Short mmCIF file of C-alpha atoms and ligand atoms in Angstrom, two decimals:
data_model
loop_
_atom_site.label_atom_id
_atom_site.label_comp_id
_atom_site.label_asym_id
_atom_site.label_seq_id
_atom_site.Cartn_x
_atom_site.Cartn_y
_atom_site.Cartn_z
CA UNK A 1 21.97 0.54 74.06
CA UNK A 2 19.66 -2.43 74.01
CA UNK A 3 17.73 -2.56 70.44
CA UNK A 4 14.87 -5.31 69.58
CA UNK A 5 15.45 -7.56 66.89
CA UNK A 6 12.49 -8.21 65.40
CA UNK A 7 8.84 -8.13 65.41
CA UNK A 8 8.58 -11.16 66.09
CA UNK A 9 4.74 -11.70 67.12
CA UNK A 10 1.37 -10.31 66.85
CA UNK A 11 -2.00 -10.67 68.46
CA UNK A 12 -5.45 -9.98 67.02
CA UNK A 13 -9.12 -9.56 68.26
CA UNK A 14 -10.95 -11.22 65.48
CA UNK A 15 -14.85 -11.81 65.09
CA UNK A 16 -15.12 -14.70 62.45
CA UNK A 17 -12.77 -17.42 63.51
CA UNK A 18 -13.96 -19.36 60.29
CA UNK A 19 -13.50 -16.66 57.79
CA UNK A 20 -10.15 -16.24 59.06
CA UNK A 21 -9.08 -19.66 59.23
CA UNK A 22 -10.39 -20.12 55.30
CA UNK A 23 -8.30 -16.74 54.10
CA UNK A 24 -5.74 -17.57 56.24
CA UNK A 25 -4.59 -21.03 54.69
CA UNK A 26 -6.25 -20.91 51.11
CA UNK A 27 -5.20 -17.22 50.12
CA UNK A 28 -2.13 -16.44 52.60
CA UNK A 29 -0.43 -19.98 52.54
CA UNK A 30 -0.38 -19.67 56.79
CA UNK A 31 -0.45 -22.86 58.67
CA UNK A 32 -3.73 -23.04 61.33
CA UNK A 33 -2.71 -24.56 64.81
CA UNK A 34 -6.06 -25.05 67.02
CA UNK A 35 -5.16 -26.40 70.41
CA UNK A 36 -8.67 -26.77 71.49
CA UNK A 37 -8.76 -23.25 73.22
CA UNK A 38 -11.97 -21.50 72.51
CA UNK A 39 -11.09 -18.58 72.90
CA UNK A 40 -8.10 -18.43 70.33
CA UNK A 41 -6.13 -20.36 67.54
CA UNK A 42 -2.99 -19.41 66.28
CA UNK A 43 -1.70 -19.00 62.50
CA UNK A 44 1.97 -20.47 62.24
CA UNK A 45 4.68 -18.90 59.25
CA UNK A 46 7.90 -20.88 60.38
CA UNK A 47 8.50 -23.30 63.13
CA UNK A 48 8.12 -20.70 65.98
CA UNK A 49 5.06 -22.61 67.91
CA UNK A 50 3.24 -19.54 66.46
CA UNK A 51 3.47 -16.07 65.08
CA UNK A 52 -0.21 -14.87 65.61
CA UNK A 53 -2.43 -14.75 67.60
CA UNK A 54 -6.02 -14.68 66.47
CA UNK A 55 -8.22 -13.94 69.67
CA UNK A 56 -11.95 -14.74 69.04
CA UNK A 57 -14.52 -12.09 70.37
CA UNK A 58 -14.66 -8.87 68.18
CA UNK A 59 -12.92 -5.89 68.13
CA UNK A 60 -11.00 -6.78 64.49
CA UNK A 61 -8.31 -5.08 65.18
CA UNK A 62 -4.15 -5.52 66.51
CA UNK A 63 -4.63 -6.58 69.76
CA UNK A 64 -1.09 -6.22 70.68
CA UNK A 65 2.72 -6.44 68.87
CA UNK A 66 5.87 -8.25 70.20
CA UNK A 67 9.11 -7.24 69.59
CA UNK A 68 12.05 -9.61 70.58
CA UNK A 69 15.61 -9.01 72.27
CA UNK A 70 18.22 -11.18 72.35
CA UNK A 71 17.70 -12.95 75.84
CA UNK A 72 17.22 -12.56 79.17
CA UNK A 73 19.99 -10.04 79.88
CA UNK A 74 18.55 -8.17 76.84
CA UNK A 75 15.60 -7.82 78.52
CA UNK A 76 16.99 -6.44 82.09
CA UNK A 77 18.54 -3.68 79.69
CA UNK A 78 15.84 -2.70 77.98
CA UNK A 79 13.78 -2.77 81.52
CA UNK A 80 16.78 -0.20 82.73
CA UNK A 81 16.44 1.77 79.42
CA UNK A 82 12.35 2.38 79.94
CA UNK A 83 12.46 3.56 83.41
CA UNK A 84 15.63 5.45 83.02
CA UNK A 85 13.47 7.18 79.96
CA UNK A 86 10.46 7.72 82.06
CA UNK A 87 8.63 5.06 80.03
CA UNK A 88 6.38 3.05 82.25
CA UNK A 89 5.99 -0.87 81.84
CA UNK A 90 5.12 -3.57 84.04
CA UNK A 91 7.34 -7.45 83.61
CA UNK A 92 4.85 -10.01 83.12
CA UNK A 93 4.03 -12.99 85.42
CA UNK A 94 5.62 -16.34 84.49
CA UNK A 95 1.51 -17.47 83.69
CA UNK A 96 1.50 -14.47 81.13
CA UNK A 97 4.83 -15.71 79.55
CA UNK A 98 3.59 -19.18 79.50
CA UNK A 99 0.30 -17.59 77.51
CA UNK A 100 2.82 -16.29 74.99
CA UNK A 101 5.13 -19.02 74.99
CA UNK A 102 7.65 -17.12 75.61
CA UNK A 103 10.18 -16.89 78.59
CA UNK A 104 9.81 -13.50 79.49
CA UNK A 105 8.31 -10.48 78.36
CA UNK A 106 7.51 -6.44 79.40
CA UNK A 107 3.67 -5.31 78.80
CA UNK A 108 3.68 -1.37 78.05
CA UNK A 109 1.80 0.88 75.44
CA UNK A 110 3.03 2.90 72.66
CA UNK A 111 2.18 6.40 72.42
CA UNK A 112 -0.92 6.13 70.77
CA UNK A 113 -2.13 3.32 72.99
CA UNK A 114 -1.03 0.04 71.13
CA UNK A 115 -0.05 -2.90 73.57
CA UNK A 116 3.57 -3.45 73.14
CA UNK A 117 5.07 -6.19 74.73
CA UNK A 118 8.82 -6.69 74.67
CA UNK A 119 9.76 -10.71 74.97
CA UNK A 120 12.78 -12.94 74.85
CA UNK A 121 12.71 -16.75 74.11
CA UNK A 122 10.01 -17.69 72.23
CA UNK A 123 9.29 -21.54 71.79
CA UNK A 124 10.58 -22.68 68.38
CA UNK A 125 8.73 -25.83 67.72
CA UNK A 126 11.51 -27.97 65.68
CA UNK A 127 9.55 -30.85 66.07
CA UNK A 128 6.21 -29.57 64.32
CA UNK A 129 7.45 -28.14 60.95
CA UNK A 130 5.65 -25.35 59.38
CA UNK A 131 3.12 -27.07 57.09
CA UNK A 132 1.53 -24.51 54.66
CA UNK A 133 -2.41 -23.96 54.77
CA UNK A 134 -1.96 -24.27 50.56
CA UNK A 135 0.65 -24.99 48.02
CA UNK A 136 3.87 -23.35 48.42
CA UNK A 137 6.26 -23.08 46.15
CA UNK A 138 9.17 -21.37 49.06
CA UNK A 139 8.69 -20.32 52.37
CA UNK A 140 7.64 -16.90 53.94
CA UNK A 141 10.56 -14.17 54.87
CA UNK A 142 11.15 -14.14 58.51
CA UNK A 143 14.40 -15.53 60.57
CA UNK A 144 16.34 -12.64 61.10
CA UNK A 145 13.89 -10.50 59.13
CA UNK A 146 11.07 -10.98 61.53
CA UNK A 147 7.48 -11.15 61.03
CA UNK A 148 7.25 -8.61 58.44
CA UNK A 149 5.77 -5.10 58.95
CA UNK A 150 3.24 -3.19 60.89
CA UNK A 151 1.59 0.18 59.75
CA UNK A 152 0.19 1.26 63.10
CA UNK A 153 -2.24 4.12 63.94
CA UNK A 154 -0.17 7.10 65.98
CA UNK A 155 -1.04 10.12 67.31
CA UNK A 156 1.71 12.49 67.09
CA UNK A 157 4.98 10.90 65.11
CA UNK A 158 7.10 12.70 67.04
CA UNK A 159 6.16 10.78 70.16
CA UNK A 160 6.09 7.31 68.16
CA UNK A 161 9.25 8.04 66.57
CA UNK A 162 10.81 8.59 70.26
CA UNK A 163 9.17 5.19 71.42
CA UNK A 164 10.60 3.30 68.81
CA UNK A 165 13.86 4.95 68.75
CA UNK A 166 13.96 3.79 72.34
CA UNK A 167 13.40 0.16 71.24
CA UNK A 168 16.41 0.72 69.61
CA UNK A 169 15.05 0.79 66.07
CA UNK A 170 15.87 3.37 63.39
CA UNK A 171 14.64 4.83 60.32
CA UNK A 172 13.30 8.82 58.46
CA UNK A 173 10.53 10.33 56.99
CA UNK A 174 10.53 7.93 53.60
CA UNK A 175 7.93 9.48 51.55
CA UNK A 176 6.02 12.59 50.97
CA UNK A 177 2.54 11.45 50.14
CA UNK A 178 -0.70 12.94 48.46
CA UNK A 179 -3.74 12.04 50.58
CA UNK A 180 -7.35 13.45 50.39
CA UNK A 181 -6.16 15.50 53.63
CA UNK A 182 -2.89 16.68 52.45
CA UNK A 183 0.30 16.02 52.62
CA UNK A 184 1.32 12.88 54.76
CA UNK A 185 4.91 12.46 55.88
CA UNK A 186 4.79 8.22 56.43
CA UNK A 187 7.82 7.35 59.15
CA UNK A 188 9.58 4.12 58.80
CA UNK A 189 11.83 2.42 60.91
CA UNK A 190 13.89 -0.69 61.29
CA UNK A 191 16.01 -3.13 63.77
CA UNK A 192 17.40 -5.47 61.03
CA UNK A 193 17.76 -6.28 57.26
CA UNK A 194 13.99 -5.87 56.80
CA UNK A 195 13.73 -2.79 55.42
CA UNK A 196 11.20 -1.21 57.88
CA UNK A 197 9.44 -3.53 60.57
CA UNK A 198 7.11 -0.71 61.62
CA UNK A 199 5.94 2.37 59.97
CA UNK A 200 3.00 5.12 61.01
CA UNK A 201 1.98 8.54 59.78
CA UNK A 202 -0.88 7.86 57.54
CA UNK A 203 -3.99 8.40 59.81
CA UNK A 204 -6.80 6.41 60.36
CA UNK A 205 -9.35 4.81 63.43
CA UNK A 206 -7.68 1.03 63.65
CA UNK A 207 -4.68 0.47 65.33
CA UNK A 208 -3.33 -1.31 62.18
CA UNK A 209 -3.45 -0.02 58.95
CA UNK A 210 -1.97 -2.83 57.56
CA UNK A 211 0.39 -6.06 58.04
CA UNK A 212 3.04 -6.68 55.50
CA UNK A 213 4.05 -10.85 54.90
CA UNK A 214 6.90 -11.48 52.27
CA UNK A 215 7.35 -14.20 50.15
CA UNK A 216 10.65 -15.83 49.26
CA UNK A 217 9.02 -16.91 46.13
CA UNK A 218 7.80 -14.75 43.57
CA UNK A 219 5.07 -17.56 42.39
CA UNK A 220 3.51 -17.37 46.05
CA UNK A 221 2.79 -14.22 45.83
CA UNK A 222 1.22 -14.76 42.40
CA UNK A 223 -0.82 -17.39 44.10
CA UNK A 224 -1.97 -15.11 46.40
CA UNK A 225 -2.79 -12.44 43.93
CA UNK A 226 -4.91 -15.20 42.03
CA UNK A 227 -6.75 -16.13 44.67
CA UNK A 228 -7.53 -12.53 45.39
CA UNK A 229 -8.78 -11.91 42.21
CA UNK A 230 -10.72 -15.03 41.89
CA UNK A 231 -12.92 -14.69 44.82
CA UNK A 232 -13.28 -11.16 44.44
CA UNK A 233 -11.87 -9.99 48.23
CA UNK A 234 -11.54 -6.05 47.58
CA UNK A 235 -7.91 -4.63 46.70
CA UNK A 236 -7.25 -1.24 47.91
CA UNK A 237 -4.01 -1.08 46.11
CA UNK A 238 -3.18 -3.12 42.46
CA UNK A 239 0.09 -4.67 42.59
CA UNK A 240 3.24 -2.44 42.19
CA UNK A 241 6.99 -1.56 43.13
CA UNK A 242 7.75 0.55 46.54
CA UNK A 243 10.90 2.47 46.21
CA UNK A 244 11.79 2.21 50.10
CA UNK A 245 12.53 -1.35 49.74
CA UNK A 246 11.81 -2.14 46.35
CA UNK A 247 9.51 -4.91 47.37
CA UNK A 248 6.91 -5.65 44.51
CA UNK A 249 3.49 -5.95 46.41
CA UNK A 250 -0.42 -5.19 46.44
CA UNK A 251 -2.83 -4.24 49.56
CA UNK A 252 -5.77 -6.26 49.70
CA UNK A 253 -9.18 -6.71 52.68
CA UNK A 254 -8.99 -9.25 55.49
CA UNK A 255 -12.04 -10.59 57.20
CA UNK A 256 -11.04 -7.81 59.52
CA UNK A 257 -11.19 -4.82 57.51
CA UNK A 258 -7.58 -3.41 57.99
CA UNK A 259 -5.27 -4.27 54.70
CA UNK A 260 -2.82 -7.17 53.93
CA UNK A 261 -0.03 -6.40 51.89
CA UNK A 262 1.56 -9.24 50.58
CA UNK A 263 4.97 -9.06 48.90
CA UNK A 264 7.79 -10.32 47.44
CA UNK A 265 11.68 -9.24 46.84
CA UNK A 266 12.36 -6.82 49.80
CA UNK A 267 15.28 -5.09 50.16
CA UNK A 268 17.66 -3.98 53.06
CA UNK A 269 17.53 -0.46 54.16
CA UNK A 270 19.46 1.88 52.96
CA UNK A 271 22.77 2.94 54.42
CA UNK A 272 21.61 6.70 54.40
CA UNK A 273 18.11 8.30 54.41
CA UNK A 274 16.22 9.29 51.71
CA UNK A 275 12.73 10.10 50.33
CA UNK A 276 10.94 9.34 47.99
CA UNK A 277 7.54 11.10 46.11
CA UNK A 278 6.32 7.80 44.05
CA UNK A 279 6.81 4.43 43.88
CA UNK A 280 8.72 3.01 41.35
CA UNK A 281 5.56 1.80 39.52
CA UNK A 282 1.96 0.71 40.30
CA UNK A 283 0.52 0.45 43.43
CA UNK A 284 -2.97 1.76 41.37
CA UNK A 285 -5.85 2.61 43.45
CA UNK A 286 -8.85 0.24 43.25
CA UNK A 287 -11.21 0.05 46.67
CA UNK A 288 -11.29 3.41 48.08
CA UNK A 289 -12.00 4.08 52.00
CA UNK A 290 -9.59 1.21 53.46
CA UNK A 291 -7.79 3.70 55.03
CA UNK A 292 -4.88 4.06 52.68
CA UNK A 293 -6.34 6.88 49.85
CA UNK A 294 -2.64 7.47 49.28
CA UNK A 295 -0.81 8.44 45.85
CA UNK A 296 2.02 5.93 45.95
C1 MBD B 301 5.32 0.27 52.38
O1 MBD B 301 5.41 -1.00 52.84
C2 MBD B 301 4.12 0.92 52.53
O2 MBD B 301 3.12 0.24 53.12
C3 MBD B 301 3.95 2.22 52.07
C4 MBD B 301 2.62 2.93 52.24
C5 MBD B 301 5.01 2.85 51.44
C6 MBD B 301 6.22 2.19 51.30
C7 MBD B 301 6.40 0.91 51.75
FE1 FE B 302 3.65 -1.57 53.95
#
């Protein structure tokens, strides 16, 4: 079976290029790359040419995720293992792997509509190392760990948990959660030592519910969490300890409305699945109606 390896790019319709360039840099620590286009710029965490996307035009939402195979081969497999599933997807044009910077890719949807595009080869610019958008005292998590992680809207986990098993990624039921509507039973899966790489289950109207960045430095995220406070940007979430992957983190408002999480000290997943009712400690509520009213 042919599995993705990591999410290894997203793209996002955004409608304030500025705010997001300022919050981007001076709270997150991302780098800005603007190659004149004016219809995007792109928001650099390592020295992959780019690891977002940030379309300009509205929308504020996840435009589209891509998850990465191995190479090219990779890629015929996991073309084989779609249509043998019944799965349909369409293999880009060289001019939409060129958009990507990638050197090939599969455009299909998930089952609750997301874009998904399955790539191999991204461009890995060596010669343009990542330059933070602030002080840094480390690096962001990603390598073999990916992006980070996605919460995604879904419409029936059953059907996501099928898609993404199909990608080749794995993963349970992690939590049972209190939520103004009841009971929600989070899924969360993974396709490497990040502990989950994509999770859905908590419902809600945006394709992303949040996006999950990790810090190799504990002070970064500290950073983060003063700059937060400082300039009053809401916090859905106060900062505390999730027992999935034990990563110390707190939820706070992008100039798009969905959440960032920002963390630091993830773990790998664990060998066998479990559940979990709580979190290990904090994760207080603060700004209600971000679409995560959850008792964690
Ligand atoms: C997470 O990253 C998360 O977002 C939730 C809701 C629970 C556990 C880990
Ligand atoms: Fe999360």
């Amino acid at each position: 079976m042919i599995k993705v390896t990591e999410l290894g790019y997203l793209g996002f319709n955004i409608s304030d290029a500025q705010a997001w360039k300022t919050y981007a840099q001076e709270c997150v620590g991302l780098e800005v790359l603007d190659e004149g286009e004016a219809d995007r710029f792109y928001l650099r965490m390592d020295n992959w040419h780019h690891r977002f996307i940030m379309h300009v035009g509205g929308g504020d939402d996840l435009a589209y995720v891509g998850w990465r195979v191995a190479d090219g081969e990779a890629l015929k497999g996991m073309e084989k293992q779609l249509r043998d599933a019944g799965v349909e997807y369409r293999v880009a044009t060289r001019e939409e792997a060129a958009e990507r910077k990638v050197l090939g890719l599969l455009k299909l949807h998930d089952p609750a509509g997301i874009s998904t595009e399955i790539f191999y080869g991204p461009r890995v610019d060596e010669h343009l190392p990542f330059h933070p958008g602030r002080r840094m005292h480390g690096r962001f998590v990603t390598g073999a760990h990916g992006v980070g992680h996605v919460l995604v809207n879904c419409k029936d986990p059953a059907d996501s948990y099928r898609f993404y098993s199909l990608l080749g990624l794995t993963g349970s039921v992690e939590y049972h959660l209190q939520t103004p509507m009841g009971v929600a039973e989070p899924i969360f899966m993974h396709c490497n030592d990040r502990q989950h790489s994509v999770a859905f289950g908590i419902p809600g109207e945006k394709n992303l519910n949040h996006l999950m960045l990790e810090y190799a430095e504990l002070d970064d995220l500290g950073l983060s969490h003063d700059y937060v406070r400082r300039t009053g940007i809401p916090v859905a979430l106060q900062l505390g300890k999730h027992s999935n992957d034990r990563a110390l983190t707190f939820y706070s408002a992008t100039p798009s409305g969905w959440l960032m999480e920002l963390g630091w000290g993830g773990e790998k997943p664990a060998p066998q699945q479990q559940y979990h009712v709580l979190d290990v400690f904090g994760h207080g509520p603060e700004a209600t109606g971000m679409g995560l009213d959850v008792k964690l």
